[in-house]
PDB file of C-alpha atoms in Angstrom:
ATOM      1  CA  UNK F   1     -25.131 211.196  48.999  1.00 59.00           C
ATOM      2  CA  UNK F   2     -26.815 208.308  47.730  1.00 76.00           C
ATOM      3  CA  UNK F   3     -25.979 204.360  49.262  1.00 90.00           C
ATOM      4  CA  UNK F   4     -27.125 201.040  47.644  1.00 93.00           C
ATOM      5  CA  UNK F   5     -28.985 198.509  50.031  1.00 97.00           C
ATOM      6  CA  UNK F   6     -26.670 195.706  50.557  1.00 98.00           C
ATOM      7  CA  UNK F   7     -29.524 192.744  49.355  1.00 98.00           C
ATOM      8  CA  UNK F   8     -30.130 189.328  49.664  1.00 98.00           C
ATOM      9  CA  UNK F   9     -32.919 186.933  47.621  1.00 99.00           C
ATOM     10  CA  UNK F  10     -34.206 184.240  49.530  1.00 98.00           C
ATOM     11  CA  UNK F  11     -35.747 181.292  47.446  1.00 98.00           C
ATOM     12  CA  UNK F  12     -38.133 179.113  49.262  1.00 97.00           C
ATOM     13  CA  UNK F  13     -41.626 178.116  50.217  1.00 95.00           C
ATOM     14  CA  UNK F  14     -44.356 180.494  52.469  1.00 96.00           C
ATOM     15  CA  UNK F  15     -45.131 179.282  56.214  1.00 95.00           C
ATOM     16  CA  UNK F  16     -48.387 180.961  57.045  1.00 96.00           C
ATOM     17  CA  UNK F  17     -47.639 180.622  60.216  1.00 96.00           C
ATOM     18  CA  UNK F  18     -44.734 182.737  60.124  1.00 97.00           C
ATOM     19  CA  UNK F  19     -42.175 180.716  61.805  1.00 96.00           C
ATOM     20  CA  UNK F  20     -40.113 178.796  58.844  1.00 95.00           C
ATOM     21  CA  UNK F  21     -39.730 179.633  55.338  1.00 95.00           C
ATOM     22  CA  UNK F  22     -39.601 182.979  53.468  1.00 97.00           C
ATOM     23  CA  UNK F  23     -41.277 184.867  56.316  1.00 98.00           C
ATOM     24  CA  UNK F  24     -37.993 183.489  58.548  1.00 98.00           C
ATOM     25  CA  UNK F  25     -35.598 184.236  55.898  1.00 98.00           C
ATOM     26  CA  UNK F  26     -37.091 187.921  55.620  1.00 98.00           C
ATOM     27  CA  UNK F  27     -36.881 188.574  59.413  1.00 98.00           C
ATOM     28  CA  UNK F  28     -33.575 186.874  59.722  1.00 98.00           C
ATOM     29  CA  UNK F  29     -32.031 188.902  56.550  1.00 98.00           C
ATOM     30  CA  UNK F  30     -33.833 191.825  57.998  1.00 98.00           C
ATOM     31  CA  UNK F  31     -32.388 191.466  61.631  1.00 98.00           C
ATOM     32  CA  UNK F  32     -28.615 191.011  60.315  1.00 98.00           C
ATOM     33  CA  UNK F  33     -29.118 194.286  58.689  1.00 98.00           C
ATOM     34  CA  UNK F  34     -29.440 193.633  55.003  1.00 98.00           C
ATOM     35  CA  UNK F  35     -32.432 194.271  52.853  1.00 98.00           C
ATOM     36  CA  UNK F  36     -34.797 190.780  51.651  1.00 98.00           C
ATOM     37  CA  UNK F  37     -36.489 190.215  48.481  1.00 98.00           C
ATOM     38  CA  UNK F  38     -38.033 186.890  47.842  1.00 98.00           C
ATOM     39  CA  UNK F  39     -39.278 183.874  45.385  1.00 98.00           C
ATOM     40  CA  UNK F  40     -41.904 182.231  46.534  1.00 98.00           C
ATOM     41  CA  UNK F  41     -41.865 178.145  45.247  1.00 96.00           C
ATOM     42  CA  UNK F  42     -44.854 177.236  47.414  1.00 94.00           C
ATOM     43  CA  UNK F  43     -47.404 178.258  49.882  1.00 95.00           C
ATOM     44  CA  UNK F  44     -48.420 176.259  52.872  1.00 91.00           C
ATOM     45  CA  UNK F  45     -50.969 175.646  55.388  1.00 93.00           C
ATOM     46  CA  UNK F  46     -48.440 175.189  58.421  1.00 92.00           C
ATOM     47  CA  UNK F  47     -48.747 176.526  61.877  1.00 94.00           C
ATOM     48  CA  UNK F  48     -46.571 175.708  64.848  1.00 94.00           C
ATOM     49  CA  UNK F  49     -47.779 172.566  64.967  1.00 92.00           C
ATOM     50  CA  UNK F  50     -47.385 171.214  61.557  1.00 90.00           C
ATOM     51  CA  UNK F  51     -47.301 171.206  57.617  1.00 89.00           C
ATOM     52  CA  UNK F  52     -51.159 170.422  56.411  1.00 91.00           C
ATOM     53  CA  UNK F  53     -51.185 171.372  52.584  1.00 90.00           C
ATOM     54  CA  UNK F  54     -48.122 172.415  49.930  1.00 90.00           C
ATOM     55  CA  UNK F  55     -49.529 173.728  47.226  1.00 94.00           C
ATOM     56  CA  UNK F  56     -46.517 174.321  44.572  1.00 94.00           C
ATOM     57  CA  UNK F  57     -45.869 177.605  42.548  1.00 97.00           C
ATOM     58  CA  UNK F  58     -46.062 176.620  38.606  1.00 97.00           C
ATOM     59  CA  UNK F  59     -42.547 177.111  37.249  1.00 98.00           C
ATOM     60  CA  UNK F  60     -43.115 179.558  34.678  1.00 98.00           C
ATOM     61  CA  UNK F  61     -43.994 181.858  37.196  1.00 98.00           C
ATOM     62  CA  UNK F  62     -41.554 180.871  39.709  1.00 98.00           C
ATOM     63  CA  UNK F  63     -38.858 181.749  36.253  1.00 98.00           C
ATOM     64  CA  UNK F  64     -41.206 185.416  36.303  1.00 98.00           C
ATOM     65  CA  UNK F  65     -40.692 186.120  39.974  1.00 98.00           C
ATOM     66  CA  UNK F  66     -36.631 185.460  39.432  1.00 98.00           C
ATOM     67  CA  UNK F  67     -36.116 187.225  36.198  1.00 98.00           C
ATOM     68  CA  UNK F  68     -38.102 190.206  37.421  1.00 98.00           C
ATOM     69  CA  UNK F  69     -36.227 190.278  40.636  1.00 98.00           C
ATOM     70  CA  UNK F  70     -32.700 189.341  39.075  1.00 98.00           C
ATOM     71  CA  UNK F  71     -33.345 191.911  35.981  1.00 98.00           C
ATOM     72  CA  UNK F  72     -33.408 194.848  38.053  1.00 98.00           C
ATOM     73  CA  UNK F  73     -31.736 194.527  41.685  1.00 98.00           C
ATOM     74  CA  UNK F  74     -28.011 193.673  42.729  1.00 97.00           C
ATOM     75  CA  UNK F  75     -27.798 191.004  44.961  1.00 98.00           C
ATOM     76  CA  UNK F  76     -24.862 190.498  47.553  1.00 98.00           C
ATOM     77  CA  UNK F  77     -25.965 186.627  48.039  1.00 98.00           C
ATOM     78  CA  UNK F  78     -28.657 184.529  47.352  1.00 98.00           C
ATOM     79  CA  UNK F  79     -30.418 181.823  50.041  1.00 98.00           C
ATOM     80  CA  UNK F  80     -32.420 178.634  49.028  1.00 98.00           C
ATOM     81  CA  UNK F  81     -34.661 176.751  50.754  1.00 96.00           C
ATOM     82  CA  UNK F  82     -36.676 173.788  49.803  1.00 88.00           C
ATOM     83  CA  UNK F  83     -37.003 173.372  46.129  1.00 93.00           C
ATOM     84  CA  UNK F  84     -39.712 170.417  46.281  1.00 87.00           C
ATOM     85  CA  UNK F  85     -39.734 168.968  42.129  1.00 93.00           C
ATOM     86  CA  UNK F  86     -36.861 168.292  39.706  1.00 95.00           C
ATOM     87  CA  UNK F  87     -38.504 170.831  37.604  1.00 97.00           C
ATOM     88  CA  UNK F  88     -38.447 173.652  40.370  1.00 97.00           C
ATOM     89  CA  UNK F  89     -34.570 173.029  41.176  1.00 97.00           C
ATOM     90  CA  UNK F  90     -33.720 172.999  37.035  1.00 97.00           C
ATOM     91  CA  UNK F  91     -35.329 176.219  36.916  1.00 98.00           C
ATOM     92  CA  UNK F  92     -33.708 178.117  39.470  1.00 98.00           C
ATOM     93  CA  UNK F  93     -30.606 176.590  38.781  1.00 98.00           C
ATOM     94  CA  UNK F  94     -30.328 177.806  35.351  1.00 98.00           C
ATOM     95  CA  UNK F  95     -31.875 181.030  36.126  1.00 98.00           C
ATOM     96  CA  UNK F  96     -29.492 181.554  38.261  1.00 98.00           C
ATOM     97  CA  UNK F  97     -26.661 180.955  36.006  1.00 98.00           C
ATOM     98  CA  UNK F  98     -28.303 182.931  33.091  1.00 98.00           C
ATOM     99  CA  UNK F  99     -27.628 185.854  35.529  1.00 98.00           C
ATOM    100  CA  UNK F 100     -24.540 184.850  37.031  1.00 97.00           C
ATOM    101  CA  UNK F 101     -25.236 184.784  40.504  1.00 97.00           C
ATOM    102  CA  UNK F 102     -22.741 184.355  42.673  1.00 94.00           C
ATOM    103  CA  UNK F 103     -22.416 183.418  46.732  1.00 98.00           C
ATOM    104  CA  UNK F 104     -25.315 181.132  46.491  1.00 98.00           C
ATOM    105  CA  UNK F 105     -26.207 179.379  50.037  1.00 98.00           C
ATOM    106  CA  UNK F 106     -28.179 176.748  50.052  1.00 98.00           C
ATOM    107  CA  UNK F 107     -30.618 174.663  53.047  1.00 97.00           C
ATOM    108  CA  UNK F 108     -30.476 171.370  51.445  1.00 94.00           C
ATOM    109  CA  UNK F 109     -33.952 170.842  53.494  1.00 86.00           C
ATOM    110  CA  UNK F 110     -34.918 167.517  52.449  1.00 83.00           C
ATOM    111  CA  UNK F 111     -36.062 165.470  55.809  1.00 69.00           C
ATOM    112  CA  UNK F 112     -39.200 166.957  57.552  1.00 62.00           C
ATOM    113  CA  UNK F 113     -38.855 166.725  61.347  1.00 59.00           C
ATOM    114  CA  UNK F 114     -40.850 164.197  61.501  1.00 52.00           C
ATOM    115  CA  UNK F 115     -38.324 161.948  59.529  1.00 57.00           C
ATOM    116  CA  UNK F 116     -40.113 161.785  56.297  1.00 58.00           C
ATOM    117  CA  UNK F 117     -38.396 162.660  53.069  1.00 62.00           C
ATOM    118  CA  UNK F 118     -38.906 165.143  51.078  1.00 68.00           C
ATOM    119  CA  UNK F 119     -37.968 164.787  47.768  1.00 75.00           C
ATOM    120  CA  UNK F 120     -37.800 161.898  45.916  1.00 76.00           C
ATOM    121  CA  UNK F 121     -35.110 160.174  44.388  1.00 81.00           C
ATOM    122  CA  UNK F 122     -35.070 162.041  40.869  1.00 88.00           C
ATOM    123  CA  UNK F 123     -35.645 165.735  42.747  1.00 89.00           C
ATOM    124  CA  UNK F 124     -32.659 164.360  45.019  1.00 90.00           C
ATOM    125  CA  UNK F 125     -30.395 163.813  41.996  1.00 93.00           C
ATOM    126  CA  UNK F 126     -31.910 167.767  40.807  1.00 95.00           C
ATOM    127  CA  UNK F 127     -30.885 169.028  43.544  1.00 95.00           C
ATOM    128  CA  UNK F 128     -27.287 167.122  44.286  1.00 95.00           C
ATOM    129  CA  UNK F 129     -26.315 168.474  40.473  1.00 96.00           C
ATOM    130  CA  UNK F 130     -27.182 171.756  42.329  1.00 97.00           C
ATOM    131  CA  UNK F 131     -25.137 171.714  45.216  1.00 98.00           C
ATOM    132  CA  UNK F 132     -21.720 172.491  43.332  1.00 97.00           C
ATOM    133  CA  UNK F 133     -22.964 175.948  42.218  1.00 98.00           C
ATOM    134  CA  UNK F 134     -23.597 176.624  45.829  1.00 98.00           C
ATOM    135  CA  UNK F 135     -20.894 179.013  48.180  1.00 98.00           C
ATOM    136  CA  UNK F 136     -21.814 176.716  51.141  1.00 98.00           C
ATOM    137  CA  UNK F 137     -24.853 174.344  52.032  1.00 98.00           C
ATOM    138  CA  UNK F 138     -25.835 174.123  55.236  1.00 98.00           C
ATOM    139  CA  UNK F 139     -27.408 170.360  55.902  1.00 96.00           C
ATOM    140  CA  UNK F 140     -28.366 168.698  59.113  1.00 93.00           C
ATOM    141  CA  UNK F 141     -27.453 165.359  59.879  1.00 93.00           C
ATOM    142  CA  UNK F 142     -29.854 163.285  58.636  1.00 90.00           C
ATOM    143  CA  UNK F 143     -30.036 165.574  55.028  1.00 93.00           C
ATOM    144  CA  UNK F 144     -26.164 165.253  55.125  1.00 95.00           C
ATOM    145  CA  UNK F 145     -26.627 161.129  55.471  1.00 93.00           C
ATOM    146  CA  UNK F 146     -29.111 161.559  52.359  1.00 91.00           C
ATOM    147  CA  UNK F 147     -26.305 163.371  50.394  1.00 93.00           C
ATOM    148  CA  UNK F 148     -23.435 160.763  51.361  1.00 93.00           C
ATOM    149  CA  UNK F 149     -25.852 157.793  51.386  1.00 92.00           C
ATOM    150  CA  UNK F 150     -24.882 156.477  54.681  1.00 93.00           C
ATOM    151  CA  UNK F 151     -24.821 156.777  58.316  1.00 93.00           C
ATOM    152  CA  UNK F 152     -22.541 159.763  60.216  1.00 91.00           C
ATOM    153  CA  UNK F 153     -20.579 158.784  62.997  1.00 88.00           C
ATOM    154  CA  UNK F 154     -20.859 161.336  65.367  1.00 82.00           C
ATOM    155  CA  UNK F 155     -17.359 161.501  65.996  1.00 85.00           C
ATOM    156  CA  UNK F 156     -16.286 162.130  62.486  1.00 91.00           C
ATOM    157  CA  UNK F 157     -18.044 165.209  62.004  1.00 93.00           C
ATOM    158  CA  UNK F 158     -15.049 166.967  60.535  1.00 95.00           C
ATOM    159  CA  UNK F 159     -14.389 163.745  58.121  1.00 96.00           C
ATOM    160  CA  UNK F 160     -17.889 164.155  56.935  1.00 96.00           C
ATOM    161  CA  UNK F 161     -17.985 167.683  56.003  1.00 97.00           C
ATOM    162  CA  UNK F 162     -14.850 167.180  54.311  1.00 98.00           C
ATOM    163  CA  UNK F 163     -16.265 164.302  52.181  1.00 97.00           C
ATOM    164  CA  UNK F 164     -19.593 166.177  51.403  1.00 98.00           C
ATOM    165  CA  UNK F 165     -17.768 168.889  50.109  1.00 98.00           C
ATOM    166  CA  UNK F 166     -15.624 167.854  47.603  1.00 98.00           C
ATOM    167  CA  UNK F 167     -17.946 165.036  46.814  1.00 98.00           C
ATOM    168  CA  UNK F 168     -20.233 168.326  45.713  1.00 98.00           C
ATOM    169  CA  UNK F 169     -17.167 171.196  45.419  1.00 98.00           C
ATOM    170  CA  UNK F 170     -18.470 173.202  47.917  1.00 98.00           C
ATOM    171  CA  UNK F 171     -18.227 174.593  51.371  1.00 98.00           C
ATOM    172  CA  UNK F 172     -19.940 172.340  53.931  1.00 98.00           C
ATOM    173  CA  UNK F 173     -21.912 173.724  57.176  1.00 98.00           C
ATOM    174  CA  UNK F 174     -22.601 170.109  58.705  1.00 97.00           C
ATOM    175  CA  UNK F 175     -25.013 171.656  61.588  1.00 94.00           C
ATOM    176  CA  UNK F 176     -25.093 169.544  65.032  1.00 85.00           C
ATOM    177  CA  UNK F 177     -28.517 170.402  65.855  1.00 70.00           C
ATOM    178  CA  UNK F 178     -29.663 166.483  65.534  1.00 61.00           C
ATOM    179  CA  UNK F 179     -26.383 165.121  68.034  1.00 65.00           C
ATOM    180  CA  UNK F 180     -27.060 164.310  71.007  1.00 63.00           C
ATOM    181  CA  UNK F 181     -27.568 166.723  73.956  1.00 61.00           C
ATOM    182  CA  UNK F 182     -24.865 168.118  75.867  1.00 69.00           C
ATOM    183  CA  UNK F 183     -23.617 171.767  77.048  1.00 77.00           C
ATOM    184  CA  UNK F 184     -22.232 172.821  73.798  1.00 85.00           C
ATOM    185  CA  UNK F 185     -23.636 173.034  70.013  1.00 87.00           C
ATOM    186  CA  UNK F 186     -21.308 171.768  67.663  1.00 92.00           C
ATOM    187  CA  UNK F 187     -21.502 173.012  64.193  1.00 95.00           C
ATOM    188  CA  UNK F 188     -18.479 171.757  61.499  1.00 97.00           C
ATOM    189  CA  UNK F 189     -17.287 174.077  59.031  1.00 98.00           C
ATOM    190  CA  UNK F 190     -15.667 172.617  55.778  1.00 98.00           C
ATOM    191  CA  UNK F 191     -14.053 175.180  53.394  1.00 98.00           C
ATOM    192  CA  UNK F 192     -13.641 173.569  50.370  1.00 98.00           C
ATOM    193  CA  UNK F 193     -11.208 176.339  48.576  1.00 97.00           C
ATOM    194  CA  UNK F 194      -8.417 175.771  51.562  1.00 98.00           C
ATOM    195  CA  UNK F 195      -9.686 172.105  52.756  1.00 98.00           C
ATOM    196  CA  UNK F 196      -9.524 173.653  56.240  1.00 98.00           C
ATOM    197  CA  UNK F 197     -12.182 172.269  58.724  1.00 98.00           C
ATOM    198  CA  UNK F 198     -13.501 174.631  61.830  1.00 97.00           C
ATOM    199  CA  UNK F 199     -15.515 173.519  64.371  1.00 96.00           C
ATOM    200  CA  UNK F 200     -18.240 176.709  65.987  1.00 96.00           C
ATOM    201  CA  UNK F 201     -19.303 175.920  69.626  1.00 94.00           C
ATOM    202  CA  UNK F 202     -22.384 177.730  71.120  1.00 92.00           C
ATOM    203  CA  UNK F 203     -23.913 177.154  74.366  1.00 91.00           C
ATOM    204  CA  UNK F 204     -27.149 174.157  74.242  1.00 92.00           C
ATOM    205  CA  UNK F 205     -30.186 175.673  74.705  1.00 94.00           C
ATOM    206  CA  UNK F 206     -32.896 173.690  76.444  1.00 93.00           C
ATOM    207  CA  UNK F 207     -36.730 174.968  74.338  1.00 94.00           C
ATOM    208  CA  UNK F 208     -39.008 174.013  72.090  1.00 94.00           C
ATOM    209  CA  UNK F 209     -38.800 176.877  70.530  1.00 96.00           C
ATOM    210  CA  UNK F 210     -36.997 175.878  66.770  1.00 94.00           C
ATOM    211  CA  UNK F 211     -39.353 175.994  64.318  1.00 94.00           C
ATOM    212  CA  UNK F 212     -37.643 177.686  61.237  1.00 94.00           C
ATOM    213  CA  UNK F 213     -33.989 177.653  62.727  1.00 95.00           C
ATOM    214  CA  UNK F 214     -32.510 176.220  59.695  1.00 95.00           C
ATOM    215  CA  UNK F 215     -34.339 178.400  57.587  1.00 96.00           C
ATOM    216  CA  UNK F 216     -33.107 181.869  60.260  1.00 98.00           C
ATOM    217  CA  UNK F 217     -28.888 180.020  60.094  1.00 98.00           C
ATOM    218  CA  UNK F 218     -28.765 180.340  56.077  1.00 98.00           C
ATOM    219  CA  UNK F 219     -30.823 183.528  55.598  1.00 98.00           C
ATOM    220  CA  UNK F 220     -28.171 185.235  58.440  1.00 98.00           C
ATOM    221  CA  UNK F 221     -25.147 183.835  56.838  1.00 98.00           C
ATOM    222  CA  UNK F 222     -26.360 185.172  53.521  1.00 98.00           C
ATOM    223  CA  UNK F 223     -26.729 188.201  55.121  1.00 98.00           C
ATOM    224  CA  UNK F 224     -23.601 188.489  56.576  1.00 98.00           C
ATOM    225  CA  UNK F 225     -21.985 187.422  52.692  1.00 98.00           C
ATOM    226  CA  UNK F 226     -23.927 190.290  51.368  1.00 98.00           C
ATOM    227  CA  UNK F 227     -22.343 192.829  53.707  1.00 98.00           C
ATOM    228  CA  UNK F 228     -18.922 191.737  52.752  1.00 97.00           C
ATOM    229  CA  UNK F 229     -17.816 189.438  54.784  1.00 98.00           C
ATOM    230  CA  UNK F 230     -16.056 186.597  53.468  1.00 98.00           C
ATOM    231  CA  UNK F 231     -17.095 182.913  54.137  1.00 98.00           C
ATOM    232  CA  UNK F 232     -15.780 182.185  57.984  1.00 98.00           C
ATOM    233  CA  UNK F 233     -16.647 185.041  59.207  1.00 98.00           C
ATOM    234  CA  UNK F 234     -19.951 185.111  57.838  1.00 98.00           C
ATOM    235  CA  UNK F 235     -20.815 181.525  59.104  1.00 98.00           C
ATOM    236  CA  UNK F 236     -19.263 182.283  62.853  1.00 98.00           C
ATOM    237  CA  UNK F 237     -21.857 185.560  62.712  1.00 98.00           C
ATOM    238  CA  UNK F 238     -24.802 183.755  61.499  1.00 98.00           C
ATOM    239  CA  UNK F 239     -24.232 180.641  63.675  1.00 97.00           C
ATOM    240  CA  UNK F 240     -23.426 183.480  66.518  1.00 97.00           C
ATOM    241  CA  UNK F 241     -26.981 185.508  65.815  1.00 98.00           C
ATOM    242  CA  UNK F 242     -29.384 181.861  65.656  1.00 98.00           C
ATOM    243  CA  UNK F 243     -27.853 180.727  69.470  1.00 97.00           C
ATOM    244  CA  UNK F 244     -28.664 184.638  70.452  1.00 98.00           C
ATOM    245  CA  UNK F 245     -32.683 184.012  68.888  1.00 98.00           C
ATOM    246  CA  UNK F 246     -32.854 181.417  70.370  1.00 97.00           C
ATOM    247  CA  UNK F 247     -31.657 182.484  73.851  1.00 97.00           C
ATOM    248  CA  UNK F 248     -34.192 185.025  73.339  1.00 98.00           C
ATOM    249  CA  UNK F 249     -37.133 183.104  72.486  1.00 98.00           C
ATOM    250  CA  UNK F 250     -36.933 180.301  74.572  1.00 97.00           C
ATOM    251  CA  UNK F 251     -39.190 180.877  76.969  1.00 96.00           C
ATOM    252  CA  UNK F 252     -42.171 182.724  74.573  1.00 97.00           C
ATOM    253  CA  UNK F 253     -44.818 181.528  73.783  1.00 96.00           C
ATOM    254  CA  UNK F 254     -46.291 180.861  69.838  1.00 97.00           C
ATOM    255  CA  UNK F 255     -49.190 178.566  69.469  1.00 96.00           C
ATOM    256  CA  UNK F 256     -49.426 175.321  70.693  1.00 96.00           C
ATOM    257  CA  UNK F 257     -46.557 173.916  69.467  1.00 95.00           C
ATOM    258  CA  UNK F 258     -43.114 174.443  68.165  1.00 94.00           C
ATOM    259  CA  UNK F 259     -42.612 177.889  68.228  1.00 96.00           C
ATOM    260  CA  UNK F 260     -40.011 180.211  66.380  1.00 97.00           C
ATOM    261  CA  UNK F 261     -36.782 182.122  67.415  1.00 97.00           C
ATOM    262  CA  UNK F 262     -36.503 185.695  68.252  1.00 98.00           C
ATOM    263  CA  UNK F 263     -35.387 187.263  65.160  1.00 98.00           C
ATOM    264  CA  UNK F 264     -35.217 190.659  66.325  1.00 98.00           C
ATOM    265  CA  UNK F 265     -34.100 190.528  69.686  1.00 96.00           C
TER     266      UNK F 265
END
């Protein structure tokens, strides 16, 4: 008897060094037990220690790699990372509705972690006309700040998830990974179809270990969406597997600097 992988695309750029990126989202997607294809946007020189080059896919083929993966497999969810030009996020964008793609996640990654922006202002307005087509988006603090255009008080987390959302119609994942330290991760879940807010606690995990755990959250969650779950649960599971990786990989050892989480433990 004959059973269809349950799949997931992941959008995003290449880290040759194999901790962020579309080599994350593979072993993330991999790990929660679905089955990864990818679009690659760019290619880096990065290692644990930094980003040194970008060099951008050219769109037309960007619009190959889609329609040849879209044209011929089903796909239970889609991830996106970093889109870096206006002209990159119009393209998938309308790719994606040409084929009617639905439970779309997206890693609004527009703040290095170094600070620096990302995009500028008119592949910021690309990407916020994006947002809305999106299941959930999953921004950090200072990308959610970007998106509202002002500072997050710390104690409003719920407030701000809720005004991200239906400033963009979506679901809201407002991640806590830039709050300050303390025993317990807080991550604030807005569901935009019931305006319900949820907050997911996880143990604080002292290592250096995080390179690519933005990229690992969204990839699991799409995962989890492409096995059937439905939005909550998916997001508890995926927030559930990156504090396990973590755990895991805290104490190994990648290169000289920031190294990645254990997808497969």
């Amino acid at each position: 008897m004959n059973s269809t992988y349950k799949s997931v695309l992941t959008i995003a750029g290449s880290d040759s060094g194999g901790c962020a990126g579309i080599q994350a989202d593979i072993k993330s997607i991999s790990a929660n037990g679905a089955f990864a294809a990818s679009v690659i946007t760019a290619t880096t020189a990065q290692n644990t220690q930094g980003v040194f080059d970008i060099h951008p896919i050219p769109v037309p083929h960007i619009k190959k790699q889609l329609k040849a993966v879209l044209g011929d497999i089903v796909f239970g969810a889609v991830k996106i990372g970093m889109l870096h030009s206006s002209e990159v996020i119009e393209a998938v964008q309308e790719t994606l509705k040409e084929y009617r793609i639905r439970n779309i996640v997206i890693d609004p990654v527009m703040v290095a972690t170094s600070g620096d922006r990302l995009l500028n202002s008119a592949a910021l307005n690309s990407l916020k006309s994006f947002l809305g087509d999106a299941l959930l988006i999953t921004p950090n603090l200072p990308e959610a700040e970007l998106l509202i255009g002002k500072k997050i008080d710390s104690e409003k987390l719920g407030e701000a998830a809720k005004e991200i959302g239906n400033r963009f119609q979506t679901s809201v994942l407002l991640k806590g990974g830039h709050l300050e330290v303390s025993d317990q991760m807080t991550d604030t879940l807005f569901l935009y179809e019931t305006q319900n807010t949820v907050f997911i606690y996880n143990n604080y995990i002292a290592t250096k270990n995080t390179h690519g755990t933005g990229c690992t959250l969204s990839s699991a969650i799409a995962a989890q969406l492409s096995l059937g779950l439905t939005l909550e649960p998916a997001v508890r599971k995926g927030c559930s597997y990156l504090n396990e990786a973590i755990a895991h990989g805290k104490d190994r050892r990648l290169g000289k600097g920031h190294g990645p989480v254990h997808h497969f433990f």
